[in-house]
PDB file of C-alpha atoms in Angstrom:
ATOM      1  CA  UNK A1092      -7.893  67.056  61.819  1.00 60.00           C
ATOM      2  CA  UNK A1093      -9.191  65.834  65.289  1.00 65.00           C
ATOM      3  CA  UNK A1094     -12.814  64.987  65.821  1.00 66.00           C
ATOM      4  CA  UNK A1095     -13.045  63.523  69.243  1.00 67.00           C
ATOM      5  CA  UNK A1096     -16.512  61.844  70.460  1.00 69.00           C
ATOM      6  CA  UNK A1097     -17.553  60.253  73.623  1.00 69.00           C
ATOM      7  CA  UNK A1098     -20.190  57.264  72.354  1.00 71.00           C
ATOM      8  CA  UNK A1099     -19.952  53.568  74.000  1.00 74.00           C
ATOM      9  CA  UNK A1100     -20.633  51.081  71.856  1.00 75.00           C
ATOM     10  CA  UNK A1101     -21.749  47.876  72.886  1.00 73.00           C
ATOM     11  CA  UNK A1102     -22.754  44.236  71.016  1.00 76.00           C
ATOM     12  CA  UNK A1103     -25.743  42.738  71.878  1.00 82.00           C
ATOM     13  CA  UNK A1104     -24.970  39.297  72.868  1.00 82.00           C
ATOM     14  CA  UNK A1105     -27.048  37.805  70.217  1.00 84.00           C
ATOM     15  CA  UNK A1106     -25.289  39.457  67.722  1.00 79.00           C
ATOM     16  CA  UNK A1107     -21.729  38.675  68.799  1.00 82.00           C
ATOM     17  CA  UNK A1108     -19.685  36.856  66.315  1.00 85.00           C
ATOM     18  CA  UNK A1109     -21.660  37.530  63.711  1.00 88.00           C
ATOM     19  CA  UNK A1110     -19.235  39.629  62.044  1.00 89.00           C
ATOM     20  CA  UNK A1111     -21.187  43.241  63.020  1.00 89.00           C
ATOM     21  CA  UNK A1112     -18.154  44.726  64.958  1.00 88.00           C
ATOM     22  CA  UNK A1113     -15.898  43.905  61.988  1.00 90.00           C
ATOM     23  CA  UNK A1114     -18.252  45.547  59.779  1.00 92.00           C
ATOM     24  CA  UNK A1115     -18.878  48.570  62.289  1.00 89.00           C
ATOM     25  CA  UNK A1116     -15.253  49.030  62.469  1.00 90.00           C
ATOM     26  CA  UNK A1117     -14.809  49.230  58.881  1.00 93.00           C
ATOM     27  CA  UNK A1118     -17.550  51.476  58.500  1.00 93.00           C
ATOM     28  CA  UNK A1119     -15.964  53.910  61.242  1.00 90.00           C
ATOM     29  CA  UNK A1120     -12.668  53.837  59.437  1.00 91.00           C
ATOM     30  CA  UNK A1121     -13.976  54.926  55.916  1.00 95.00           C
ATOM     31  CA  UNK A1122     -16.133  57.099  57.491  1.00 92.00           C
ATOM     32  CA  UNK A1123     -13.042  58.676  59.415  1.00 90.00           C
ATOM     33  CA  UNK A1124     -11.387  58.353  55.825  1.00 93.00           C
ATOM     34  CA  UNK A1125     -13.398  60.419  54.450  1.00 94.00           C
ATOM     35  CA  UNK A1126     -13.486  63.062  57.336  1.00 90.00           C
ATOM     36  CA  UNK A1127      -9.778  63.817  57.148  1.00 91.00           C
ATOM     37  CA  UNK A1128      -8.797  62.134  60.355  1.00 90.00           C
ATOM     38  CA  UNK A1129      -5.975  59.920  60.293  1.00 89.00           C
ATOM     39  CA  UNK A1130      -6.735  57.642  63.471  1.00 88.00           C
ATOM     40  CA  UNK A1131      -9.501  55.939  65.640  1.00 88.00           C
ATOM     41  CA  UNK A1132      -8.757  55.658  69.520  1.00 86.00           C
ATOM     42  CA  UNK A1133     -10.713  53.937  72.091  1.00 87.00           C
ATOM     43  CA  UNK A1134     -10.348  52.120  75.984  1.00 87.00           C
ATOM     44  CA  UNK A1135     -11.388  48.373  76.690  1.00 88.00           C
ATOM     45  CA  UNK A1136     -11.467  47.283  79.910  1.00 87.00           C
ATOM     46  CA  UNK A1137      -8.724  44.631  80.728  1.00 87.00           C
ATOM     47  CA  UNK A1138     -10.954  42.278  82.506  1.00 91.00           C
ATOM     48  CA  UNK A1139     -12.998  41.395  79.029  1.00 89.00           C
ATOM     49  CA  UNK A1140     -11.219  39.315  76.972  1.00 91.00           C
ATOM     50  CA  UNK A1141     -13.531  38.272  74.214  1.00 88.00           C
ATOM     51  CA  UNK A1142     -13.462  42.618  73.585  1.00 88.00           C
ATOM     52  CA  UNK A1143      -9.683  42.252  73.714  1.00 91.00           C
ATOM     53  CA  UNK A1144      -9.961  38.898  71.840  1.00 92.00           C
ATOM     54  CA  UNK A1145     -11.971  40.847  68.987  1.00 91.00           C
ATOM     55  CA  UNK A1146      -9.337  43.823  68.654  1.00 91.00           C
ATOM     56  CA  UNK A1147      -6.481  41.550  68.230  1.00 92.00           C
ATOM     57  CA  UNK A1148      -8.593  39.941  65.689  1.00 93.00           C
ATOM     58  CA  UNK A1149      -9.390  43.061  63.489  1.00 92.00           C
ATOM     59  CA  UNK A1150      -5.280  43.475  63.752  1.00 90.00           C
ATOM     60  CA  UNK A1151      -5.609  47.029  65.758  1.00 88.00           C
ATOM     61  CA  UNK A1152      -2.397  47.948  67.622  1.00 85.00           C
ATOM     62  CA  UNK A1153      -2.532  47.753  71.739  1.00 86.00           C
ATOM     63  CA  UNK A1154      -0.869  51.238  72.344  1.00 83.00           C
ATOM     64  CA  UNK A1155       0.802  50.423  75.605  1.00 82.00           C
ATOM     65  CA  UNK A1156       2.127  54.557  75.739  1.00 79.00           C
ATOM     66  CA  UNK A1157      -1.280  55.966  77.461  1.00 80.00           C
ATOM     67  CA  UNK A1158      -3.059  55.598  80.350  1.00 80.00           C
ATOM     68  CA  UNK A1159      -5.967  56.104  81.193  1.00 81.00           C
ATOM     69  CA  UNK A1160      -7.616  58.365  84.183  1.00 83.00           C
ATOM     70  CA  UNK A1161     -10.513  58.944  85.502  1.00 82.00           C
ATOM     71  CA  UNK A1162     -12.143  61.099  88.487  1.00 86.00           C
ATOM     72  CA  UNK A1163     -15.873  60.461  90.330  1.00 87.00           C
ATOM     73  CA  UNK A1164     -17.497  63.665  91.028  1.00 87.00           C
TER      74      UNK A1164
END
């Protein structure tokens, strides 16, 4: 099945390391579970480590065989 969606999702800074992304992320994988789909992709900009930090943490694999384009109209 593919569901794509097109949602930013941002942390408040006051509620950074407070565990909410890790929970969010689980949430989005049962919830993708449960809707048949069999992966979660998303883009992080390579000048913000603590995002980059927080991915390695929750053990998600940096696919390194995309890139990514985009156009200003």
């Amino acid at each position: 099945m593919s569901v794509k969606a097109n949602q930013a999702q941002y942390g408040r800074e006051s509620a950074r390391r407070r565990g909410v992304a890790r929970a969010f992320t689980a949430a989005l994988k049962e919830a993708a579970v449960a809707a048949g789909c069999s992966r979660i992709e998303w883009t992080a900009d390579t000048d913000n480590p603590p995002a980059l930090a927080l991915y390695e943490a929750l053990g998600v694999e940096h696919h390194k065989g995309k890139v990514f384009y985009r156009v200003q109209v």
